Amino acid sequence: MTHGSGGRAMAQLVEELFIRHFDNELLRQGNDQALFSVGSGRMVMSVDGHVISPLFFPGGDIGSLAVHGTLNDVAMSGARPLYLSAGFILEEGFPLGDLDRIVASMAEASRQAGVPVVTGDTKVVERGKGDGVFITTTGVGLVPDGVNISGDCARPGDAILLSGAIGNHGVAIMSSRENLEFETTIESDSAALHELVAQMIEAIPQIHCLRDPTRGGLATTLNELAQQSGVGMQLQEAQIPMDEQVAAACELLGLDPLYVANEGKLVCICAPEHADTLLEVMRAHPLGERAARIGEVVEDDDAFVQMETRFGGGRIVDWLAGEQLPRIC
């Protein structure tokens, strides 16, 4: 508990653990805020809380996830992420070795993304009143002039693009949580998407919508966009990429992969004449190699998302009721 008291032990924790990993000029100022300059354009800000269980999973951990999740939320506006903040809620007794591992992972993800953590906060709660560690991250970014990407911009006739296979993150968490073993390890798809987004915008600045299908999966994300824009969506199940082992795991666990969380994929809605160009750009990037056109936006006052199945039938892809996989991000 002394690490959360605001005294010498807390200062030592900040200096010897957090600053050691996150070290940068702005953080070294040692203030309760970070002072920085930005260029011209519109500012974007996003905040995200991370409560995943387990903390470490195939393909990542709560640290890298905290960085990727917030960077992606900023990037889905078309913004270039600039800076991050990080807040930690630690439970009394949480091993310092695990905290060091988590913060090191966050720092590495931040460095790889080129977006520094410039300010933060740490609190400690009594044993039994937390769950190891919770992390809250905030990101700020800058949207270039001429870019207007929003969830209410989808129009009938637009193409719906998906950057890659769905379900890997959620299934990786569940298999780790339940100690399930498969012939091949299913890893989380957690990744920072802002560089992919930047290349897409450079090619086609007129993208209508971008969204990362995290909690609630692809189905929930498309319902959100349909509701925001007042349109319907028609999907083609056969065109939605998915790894065979993920499909098999979902069948085994009784999960619908359309509702399983992702952490390194994006949905793009664009004018139909721009779809081929964007697909070419996406497939040229490592995080979009399996990009596909999975459907189109249609007129529908009820804002339904519908799907033609692999067998030629049809189904309504409704909102998720409850949570298939709690504590997923």
mmCIF file of C-alpha atoms in Angstrom:
data_model
loop_
_atom_site.group_PDB
_atom_site.id
_atom_site.type_symbol
_atom_site.label_atom_id
_atom_site.label_comp_id
_atom_site.label_asym_id
_atom_site.label_seq_id
_atom_site.Cartn_x
_atom_site.Cartn_y
_atom_site.Cartn_z
ATOM 1 C CA MET A 1 0.000 0.000 0.000
ATOM 2 C CA THR A 2 2.962 2.348 0.547
ATOM 3 C CA HIS A 3 3.479 2.436 -3.233
ATOM 4 C CA GLY A 4 0.176 4.321 -3.486
ATOM 5 C CA SER A 5 0.713 6.673 -0.570
ATOM 6 C CA GLY A 6 2.304 9.530 -2.470
ATOM 7 C CA GLY A 7 5.511 9.271 -0.449
ATOM 8 C CA ARG A 8 9.059 8.066 -1.087
ATOM 9 C CA ALA A 9 8.021 4.523 -2.073
ATOM 10 C CA MET A 10 5.657 5.848 -4.715
ATOM 11 C CA ALA A 11 8.268 8.226 -6.100
ATOM 12 C CA GLN A 12 10.702 5.323 -6.265
ATOM 13 C CA LEU A 13 8.152 3.175 -8.129
ATOM 14 C CA VAL A 14 7.526 5.946 -10.660
ATOM 15 C CA GLU A 15 11.235 6.598 -11.194
ATOM 16 C CA GLU A 16 12.546 3.036 -11.202
ATOM 17 C CA LEU A 17 9.711 1.339 -13.090
ATOM 18 C CA PHE A 18 7.457 3.682 -15.055
ATOM 19 C CA ILE A 19 10.007 6.299 -16.139
ATOM 20 C CA ARG A 20 12.611 3.615 -16.796
ATOM 21 C CA HIS A 21 10.308 1.996 -19.378
ATOM 22 C CA PHE A 22 8.396 4.997 -20.747
ATOM 23 C CA ASP A 23 11.310 7.458 -20.674
ATOM 24 C CA ASN A 24 10.922 10.465 -22.982
ATOM 25 C CA GLU A 25 11.523 14.203 -22.841
ATOM 26 C CA LEU A 26 7.951 15.179 -21.971
ATOM 27 C CA LEU A 27 7.601 12.576 -19.240
ATOM 28 C CA ARG A 28 10.938 13.643 -17.747
ATOM 29 C CA GLN A 29 9.501 17.110 -17.087
ATOM 30 C CA GLY A 30 8.069 15.541 -13.938
ATOM 31 C CA ASN A 31 4.901 17.624 -13.873
ATOM 32 C CA ASP A 32 1.300 16.547 -13.256
ATOM 33 C CA GLN A 33 0.590 17.200 -16.919
ATOM 34 C CA ALA A 34 2.407 17.132 -20.246
ATOM 35 C CA LEU A 35 2.856 20.348 -22.211
ATOM 36 C CA PHE A 36 3.209 19.900 -25.961
ATOM 37 C CA SER A 37 2.659 21.673 -29.265
ATOM 38 C CA VAL A 38 0.495 20.390 -32.118
ATOM 39 C CA GLY A 39 0.223 21.275 -35.777
ATOM 40 C CA SER A 40 -2.742 22.559 -37.735
ATOM 41 C CA GLY A 41 -5.861 20.451 -38.008
ATOM 42 C CA ARG A 42 -8.580 19.147 -35.710
ATOM 43 C CA MET A 43 -7.692 17.441 -32.447
ATOM 44 C CA VAL A 44 -9.039 14.004 -31.516
ATOM 45 C CA MET A 45 -9.100 12.560 -28.002
ATOM 46 C CA SER A 46 -10.098 9.063 -26.872
ATOM 47 C CA VAL A 47 -10.039 7.252 -23.514
ATOM 48 C CA ASP A 48 -10.223 3.512 -22.876
ATOM 49 C CA GLY A 49 -10.239 1.273 -19.785
ATOM 50 C CA HIS A 50 -8.630 -2.182 -19.869
ATOM 51 C CA VAL A 51 -9.800 -4.928 -17.501
ATOM 52 C CA ILE A 52 -8.874 -8.070 -19.403
ATOM 53 C CA SER A 53 -8.592 -11.521 -17.850
ATOM 54 C CA PRO A 54 -6.091 -13.160 -18.016
ATOM 55 C CA LEU A 55 -3.530 -10.366 -17.991
ATOM 56 C CA PHE A 56 -1.145 -12.321 -20.236
ATOM 57 C CA PHE A 57 -2.403 -14.229 -23.275
ATOM 58 C CA PRO A 58 -1.069 -15.631 -26.573
ATOM 59 C CA GLY A 59 -0.057 -12.699 -28.750
ATOM 60 C CA GLY A 60 -0.083 -9.993 -26.095
ATOM 61 C CA ASP A 61 -0.983 -8.792 -22.616
ATOM 62 C CA ILE A 62 -2.917 -6.006 -20.931
ATOM 63 C CA GLY A 63 0.005 -3.626 -21.502
ATOM 64 C CA SER A 64 0.305 -3.873 -25.278
ATOM 65 C CA LEU A 65 -3.488 -4.076 -25.519
ATOM 66 C CA ALA A 66 -3.863 -0.781 -23.640
ATOM 67 C CA VAL A 67 -1.614 0.964 -26.155
ATOM 68 C CA HIS A 68 -3.106 -0.636 -29.270
ATOM 69 C CA GLY A 69 -6.709 -0.134 -28.191
ATOM 70 C CA THR A 70 -6.425 3.604 -27.640
ATOM 71 C CA LEU A 71 -4.218 4.243 -30.678
ATOM 72 C CA ASN A 72 -6.793 2.481 -32.831
ATOM 73 C CA ASP A 73 -9.706 4.453 -31.405
ATOM 74 C CA VAL A 74 -7.867 7.668 -32.277
ATOM 75 C CA ALA A 75 -6.881 6.385 -35.723
ATOM 76 C CA MET A 76 -10.463 5.439 -36.653
ATOM 77 C CA SER A 77 -11.204 9.165 -37.010
ATOM 78 C CA GLY A 78 -8.435 9.400 -39.592
ATOM 79 C CA ALA A 79 -6.162 11.062 -37.032
ATOM 80 C CA ARG A 80 -2.433 10.627 -36.613
ATOM 81 C CA PRO A 81 -1.951 9.669 -32.932
ATOM 82 C CA LEU A 82 0.464 11.998 -31.143
ATOM 83 C CA TYR A 83 0.602 11.187 -27.434
ATOM 84 C CA LEU A 84 -0.716 8.772 -24.815
ATOM 85 C CA SER A 85 -1.379 8.934 -21.094
ATOM 86 C CA ALA A 86 -1.624 5.901 -18.813
ATOM 87 C CA GLY A 87 -3.409 5.445 -15.486
ATOM 88 C CA PHE A 88 -2.834 2.346 -13.335
ATOM 89 C CA ILE A 89 -5.075 0.991 -10.572
ATOM 90 C CA LEU A 90 -3.025 -1.640 -8.706
ATOM 91 C CA GLU A 91 -4.287 -4.087 -6.110
ATOM 92 C CA GLU A 92 -2.301 -4.439 -2.908
ATOM 93 C CA GLY A 93 -0.015 -7.448 -3.254
ATOM 94 C CA PHE A 94 0.211 -7.394 -7.063
ATOM 95 C CA PRO A 95 3.694 -8.727 -7.935
ATOM 96 C CA LEU A 96 6.139 -6.022 -8.994
ATOM 97 C CA GLY A 97 7.663 -8.495 -11.456
ATOM 98 C CA ASP A 98 4.330 -8.781 -13.299
ATOM 99 C CA LEU A 99 3.895 -5.006 -13.249
ATOM 100 C CA ASP A 100 7.380 -4.567 -14.695
ATOM 101 C CA ARG A 101 6.541 -7.046 -17.464
ATOM 102 C CA ILE A 102 3.284 -5.229 -18.280
ATOM 103 C CA VAL A 103 4.851 -1.771 -18.346
ATOM 104 C CA ALA A 104 7.762 -3.046 -20.459
ATOM 105 C CA SER A 105 5.234 -4.434 -22.943
ATOM 106 C CA MET A 106 3.362 -1.113 -23.010
ATOM 107 C CA ALA A 107 6.599 0.764 -23.579
ATOM 108 C CA GLU A 108 7.628 -1.511 -26.437
ATOM 109 C CA ALA A 109 4.208 -1.186 -28.089
ATOM 110 C CA SER A 110 4.426 2.594 -27.672
ATOM 111 C CA ARG A 111 7.911 2.747 -29.201
ATOM 112 C CA GLN A 112 6.947 0.537 -32.135
ATOM 113 C CA ALA A 113 3.939 2.771 -32.785
ATOM 114 C CA GLY A 114 5.999 5.940 -32.490
ATOM 115 C CA VAL A 115 3.552 7.404 -29.955
ATOM 116 C CA PRO A 116 5.045 8.152 -26.505
ATOM 117 C CA VAL A 117 3.362 7.892 -23.101
ATOM 118 C CA VAL A 118 3.895 11.433 -21.784
ATOM 119 C CA THR A 119 1.943 11.508 -18.519
ATOM 120 C CA GLY A 120 0.198 9.139 -16.155
ATOM 121 C CA ASP A 121 -1.008 8.278 -12.675
ATOM 122 C CA THR A 122 -0.854 5.333 -10.274
ATOM 123 C CA LYS A 123 -3.190 4.365 -7.442
ATOM 124 C CA VAL A 124 -3.173 1.349 -5.117
ATOM 125 C CA VAL A 125 -6.348 -0.169 -3.626
ATOM 126 C CA GLU A 126 -6.657 -2.623 -0.749
ATOM 127 C CA ARG A 127 -6.329 -6.344 -1.326
ATOM 128 C CA GLY A 128 -9.638 -7.785 -2.515
ATOM 129 C CA LYS A 129 -10.894 -4.451 -3.887
ATOM 130 C CA GLY A 130 -9.263 -4.759 -7.297
ATOM 131 C CA ASP A 131 -8.265 -7.524 -9.646
ATOM 132 C CA GLY A 132 -4.522 -7.233 -9.999
ATOM 133 C CA VAL A 133 -4.251 -4.277 -12.341
ATOM 134 C CA PHE A 134 -6.584 -2.057 -14.340
ATOM 135 C CA ILE A 135 -5.172 0.347 -16.937
ATOM 136 C CA THR A 136 -6.789 3.439 -18.408
ATOM 137 C CA THR A 137 -5.171 5.055 -21.441
ATOM 138 C CA THR A 138 -5.988 8.323 -23.162
ATOM 139 C CA GLY A 139 -4.774 9.243 -26.621
ATOM 140 C CA VAL A 140 -4.722 12.490 -28.554
ATOM 141 C CA GLY A 141 -4.238 12.855 -32.284
ATOM 142 C CA LEU A 142 -4.533 15.239 -35.194
ATOM 143 C CA VAL A 143 -6.931 14.856 -38.142
ATOM 144 C CA PRO A 144 -5.578 16.235 -41.436
ATOM 145 C CA ASP A 145 -7.559 18.946 -43.208
ATOM 146 C CA GLY A 146 -9.982 17.533 -45.754
ATOM 147 C CA VAL A 147 -10.571 14.266 -43.869
ATOM 148 C CA ASN A 148 -14.088 13.743 -42.472
ATOM 149 C CA ILE A 149 -14.476 10.166 -41.225
ATOM 150 C CA SER A 150 -17.429 9.483 -38.941
ATOM 151 C CA GLY A 151 -19.884 6.746 -38.077
ATOM 152 C CA ASP A 152 -22.775 8.768 -39.505
ATOM 153 C CA CYS A 153 -21.292 9.054 -43.015
ATOM 154 C CA ALA A 154 -22.256 5.678 -44.537
ATOM 155 C CA ARG A 155 -24.472 6.003 -47.622
ATOM 156 C CA PRO A 156 -26.527 3.468 -49.629
ATOM 157 C CA GLY A 157 -24.337 1.854 -52.272
ATOM 158 C CA ASP A 158 -21.144 2.151 -50.213
ATOM 159 C CA ALA A 159 -18.798 -0.828 -50.024
ATOM 160 C CA ILE A 160 -17.996 -2.492 -46.683
ATOM 161 C CA LEU A 161 -14.369 -3.590 -46.355
ATOM 162 C CA LEU A 162 -12.732 -5.661 -43.610
ATOM 163 C CA SER A 163 -8.967 -5.652 -43.081
ATOM 164 C CA GLY A 164 -8.564 -9.336 -42.159
ATOM 165 C CA ALA A 165 -9.709 -12.461 -40.357
ATOM 166 C CA ILE A 166 -12.064 -12.043 -37.402
ATOM 167 C CA GLY A 167 -12.241 -13.645 -33.973
ATOM 168 C CA ASN A 168 -8.581 -14.315 -33.169
ATOM 169 C CA HIS A 169 -8.355 -12.052 -30.126
ATOM 170 C CA GLY A 170 -11.496 -13.296 -28.404
ATOM 171 C CA VAL A 171 -10.705 -16.950 -29.023
ATOM 172 C CA ALA A 172 -7.104 -16.485 -27.835
ATOM 173 C CA ILE A 173 -8.409 -14.998 -24.585
ATOM 174 C CA MET A 174 -10.984 -17.713 -24.069
ATOM 175 C CA SER A 175 -8.571 -20.558 -24.816
ATOM 176 C CA SER A 176 -6.048 -19.085 -22.381
ATOM 177 C CA ARG A 177 -8.709 -18.420 -19.747
ATOM 178 C CA GLU A 178 -10.093 -21.946 -19.921
ATOM 179 C CA ASN A 179 -6.729 -23.692 -20.506
ATOM 180 C CA LEU A 180 -7.925 -25.038 -23.834
ATOM 181 C CA GLU A 181 -5.358 -26.460 -26.233
ATOM 182 C CA PHE A 182 -5.664 -26.630 -30.015
ATOM 183 C CA GLU A 183 -3.380 -28.169 -32.619
ATOM 184 C CA THR A 184 -2.056 -24.693 -33.450
ATOM 185 C CA THR A 185 -1.833 -21.765 -31.046
ATOM 186 C CA ILE A 186 -4.474 -19.115 -31.681
ATOM 187 C CA GLU A 187 -2.948 -15.713 -30.972
ATOM 188 C CA SER A 188 -4.552 -12.342 -30.396
ATOM 189 C CA ASP A 189 -4.570 -10.022 -33.402
ATOM 190 C CA SER A 190 -3.787 -7.027 -31.158
ATOM 191 C CA ALA A 191 -1.921 -4.410 -33.209
ATOM 192 C CA ALA A 192 -1.740 -0.655 -33.796
ATOM 193 C CA LEU A 193 -3.565 0.246 -37.011
ATOM 194 C CA HIS A 194 -2.691 3.933 -37.439
ATOM 195 C CA GLU A 195 -0.006 3.383 -40.079
ATOM 196 C CA LEU A 196 -2.394 1.274 -42.159
ATOM 197 C CA VAL A 197 -5.059 3.978 -41.775
ATOM 198 C CA ALA A 198 -2.590 6.683 -42.811
ATOM 199 C CA GLN A 199 -1.770 4.825 -46.031
ATOM 200 C CA MET A 200 -5.462 4.332 -46.758
ATOM 201 C CA ILE A 201 -6.185 8.031 -46.253
ATOM 202 C CA GLU A 202 -3.224 9.022 -48.388
ATOM 203 C CA ALA A 203 -4.730 6.995 -51.241
ATOM 204 C CA ILE A 204 -8.392 7.905 -50.627
ATOM 205 C CA PRO A 205 -8.997 10.859 -48.246
ATOM 206 C CA GLN A 206 -12.779 10.547 -48.838
ATOM 207 C CA ILE A 207 -13.258 7.381 -46.736
ATOM 208 C CA HIS A 208 -16.694 7.571 -45.103
ATOM 209 C CA CYS A 209 -16.376 5.410 -41.950
ATOM 210 C CA LEU A 210 -13.682 3.552 -40.057
ATOM 211 C CA ARG A 211 -14.234 1.464 -36.941
ATOM 212 C CA ASP A 212 -12.280 -1.279 -35.159
ATOM 213 C CA PRO A 213 -14.610 -4.167 -34.272
ATOM 214 C CA THR A 214 -13.489 -4.791 -30.689
ATOM 215 C CA ARG A 215 -15.937 -5.649 -27.902
ATOM 216 C CA GLY A 216 -19.067 -7.104 -29.471
ATOM 217 C CA GLY A 217 -17.207 -8.039 -32.647
ATOM 218 C CA LEU A 218 -17.973 -7.330 -36.281
ATOM 219 C CA ALA A 219 -21.738 -7.717 -35.864
ATOM 220 C CA THR A 220 -22.068 -5.127 -33.101
ATOM 221 C CA THR A 221 -19.772 -2.679 -34.899
ATOM 222 C CA LEU A 222 -21.834 -2.831 -38.098
ATOM 223 C CA ASN A 223 -25.060 -2.367 -36.134
ATOM 224 C CA GLU A 224 -23.561 0.712 -34.478
ATOM 225 C CA LEU A 225 -22.598 2.194 -37.846
ATOM 226 C CA ALA A 226 -25.954 1.336 -39.409
ATOM 227 C CA GLN A 227 -27.767 3.030 -36.524
ATOM 228 C CA GLN A 228 -25.550 6.124 -36.654
ATOM 229 C CA SER A 229 -25.982 6.542 -40.412
ATOM 230 C CA GLY A 230 -29.634 5.481 -40.649
ATOM 231 C CA VAL A 231 -28.915 2.802 -43.269
ATOM 232 C CA GLY A 232 -29.009 -0.960 -43.618
ATOM 233 C CA MET A 233 -26.174 -3.331 -44.433
ATOM 234 C CA GLN A 234 -26.102 -6.493 -46.525
ATOM 235 C CA LEU A 235 -23.220 -8.889 -45.818
ATOM 236 C CA GLN A 236 -21.900 -11.929 -47.675
ATOM 237 C CA GLU A 237 -20.844 -14.579 -45.170
ATOM 238 C CA ALA A 238 -18.626 -16.351 -47.697
ATOM 239 C CA GLN A 239 -16.533 -13.183 -48.092
ATOM 240 C CA ILE A 240 -15.782 -12.684 -44.373
ATOM 241 C CA PRO A 241 -12.232 -13.963 -43.723
ATOM 242 C CA MET A 242 -11.735 -16.288 -40.759
ATOM 243 C CA ASP A 243 -9.030 -18.751 -39.779
ATOM 244 C CA GLU A 244 -10.131 -22.383 -39.801
ATOM 245 C CA GLN A 245 -8.925 -22.958 -36.243
ATOM 246 C CA VAL A 246 -10.906 -19.926 -35.029
ATOM 247 C CA ALA A 247 -14.064 -21.198 -36.727
ATOM 248 C CA ALA A 248 -13.528 -24.640 -35.184
ATOM 249 C CA ALA A 249 -12.890 -23.174 -31.732
ATOM 250 C CA CYS A 250 -16.033 -21.035 -31.935
ATOM 251 C CA GLU A 251 -18.080 -24.084 -32.890
ATOM 252 C CA LEU A 252 -16.568 -26.031 -29.986
ATOM 253 C CA LEU A 253 -17.209 -23.224 -27.496
ATOM 254 C CA GLY A 254 -20.665 -22.355 -28.829
ATOM 255 C CA LEU A 255 -19.644 -18.847 -29.903
ATOM 256 C CA ASP A 256 -20.793 -16.892 -32.942
ATOM 257 C CA PRO A 257 -17.552 -15.506 -34.466
ATOM 258 C CA LEU A 258 -19.382 -12.417 -35.714
ATOM 259 C CA TYR A 259 -19.683 -11.306 -32.081
ATOM 260 C CA VAL A 260 -16.166 -12.237 -30.927
ATOM 261 C CA ALA A 261 -13.805 -9.346 -30.117
ATOM 262 C CA ASN A 262 -10.927 -8.290 -32.359
ATOM 263 C CA GLU A 263 -8.062 -5.940 -31.495
ATOM 264 C CA GLY A 264 -6.159 -5.531 -34.761
ATOM 265 C CA LYS A 265 -8.805 -5.314 -37.471
ATOM 266 C CA LEU A 266 -10.790 -2.469 -38.965
ATOM 267 C CA VAL A 267 -13.998 -1.975 -40.904
ATOM 268 C CA CYS A 268 -13.916 0.579 -43.711
ATOM 269 C CA ILE A 269 -16.990 1.971 -45.477
ATOM 270 C CA CYS A 270 -16.307 3.861 -48.680
ATOM 271 C CA ALA A 271 -17.833 4.877 -51.987
ATOM 272 C CA PRO A 272 -17.982 1.840 -54.301
ATOM 273 C CA GLU A 273 -15.632 3.407 -56.846
ATOM 274 C CA HIS A 274 -12.920 3.638 -54.171
ATOM 275 C CA ALA A 275 -13.197 0.063 -52.907
ATOM 276 C CA ASP A 276 -10.671 -1.593 -55.241
ATOM 277 C CA THR A 277 -8.023 1.064 -54.602
ATOM 278 C CA LEU A 278 -8.434 0.776 -50.848
ATOM 279 C CA LEU A 279 -8.302 -3.004 -50.966
ATOM 280 C CA GLU A 280 -5.061 -2.805 -52.920
ATOM 281 C CA VAL A 281 -3.567 -0.437 -50.335
ATOM 282 C CA MET A 282 -4.775 -2.565 -47.424
ATOM 283 C CA ARG A 283 -3.441 -5.822 -48.890
ATOM 284 C CA ALA A 284 -0.017 -4.234 -49.412
ATOM 285 C CA HIS A 285 0.273 -3.638 -45.646
ATOM 286 C CA PRO A 286 1.118 -6.498 -43.239
ATOM 287 C CA LEU A 287 -2.001 -5.769 -41.163
ATOM 288 C CA GLY A 288 -4.319 -5.870 -44.174
ATOM 289 C CA GLU A 289 -3.023 -8.790 -46.236
ATOM 290 C CA ARG A 290 -6.387 -10.592 -46.064
ATOM 291 C CA ALA A 291 -8.565 -7.535 -46.604
ATOM 292 C CA ALA A 292 -11.871 -8.297 -48.290
ATOM 293 C CA ARG A 293 -15.051 -6.655 -49.502
ATOM 294 C CA ILE A 294 -17.712 -8.250 -47.317
ATOM 295 C CA GLY A 295 -20.899 -6.406 -48.290
ATOM 296 C CA GLU A 296 -22.585 -3.140 -49.097
ATOM 297 C CA VAL A 297 -24.652 -0.419 -47.487
ATOM 298 C CA VAL A 298 -28.336 -0.423 -48.470
ATOM 299 C CA GLU A 299 -31.375 1.744 -47.873
ATOM 300 C CA ASP A 300 -33.267 0.591 -44.776
ATOM 301 C CA ASP A 301 -35.241 2.818 -42.430
ATOM 302 C CA ASP A 302 -34.989 0.099 -39.767
ATOM 303 C CA ALA A 303 -31.165 0.070 -39.963
ATOM 304 C CA PHE A 304 -30.994 -3.730 -40.080
ATOM 305 C CA VAL A 305 -27.770 -5.630 -40.722
ATOM 306 C CA GLN A 306 -28.545 -8.715 -42.804
ATOM 307 C CA MET A 307 -26.351 -11.469 -44.173
ATOM 308 C CA GLU A 308 -26.548 -13.980 -46.992
ATOM 309 C CA THR A 309 -25.210 -17.232 -45.557
ATOM 310 C CA ARG A 310 -22.788 -19.618 -47.239
ATOM 311 C CA PHE A 311 -25.758 -21.832 -48.089
ATOM 312 C CA GLY A 312 -27.738 -19.102 -49.851
ATOM 313 C CA GLY A 313 -30.120 -18.378 -46.986
ATOM 314 C CA GLY A 314 -30.500 -15.161 -45.052
ATOM 315 C CA ARG A 315 -30.281 -14.058 -41.428
ATOM 316 C CA ILE A 316 -30.565 -10.899 -39.405
ATOM 317 C CA VAL A 317 -27.284 -9.996 -37.712
ATOM 318 C CA ASP A 318 -28.708 -8.319 -34.637
ATOM 319 C CA TRP A 319 -27.140 -6.414 -31.777
ATOM 320 C CA LEU A 320 -25.304 -8.507 -29.202
ATOM 321 C CA ALA A 321 -27.508 -9.198 -26.192
ATOM 322 C CA GLY A 322 -25.272 -9.446 -23.128
ATOM 323 C CA GLU A 323 -21.648 -10.501 -23.471
ATOM 324 C CA GLN A 324 -20.369 -13.698 -25.052
ATOM 325 C CA LEU A 325 -16.923 -13.157 -23.522
ATOM 326 C CA PRO A 326 -16.740 -10.777 -20.527
ATOM 327 C CA ARG A 327 -13.452 -9.110 -19.482
ATOM 328 C CA ILE A 328 -12.131 -9.261 -23.042
ATOM 329 C CA CYS A 329 -10.453 -5.861 -23.409
#
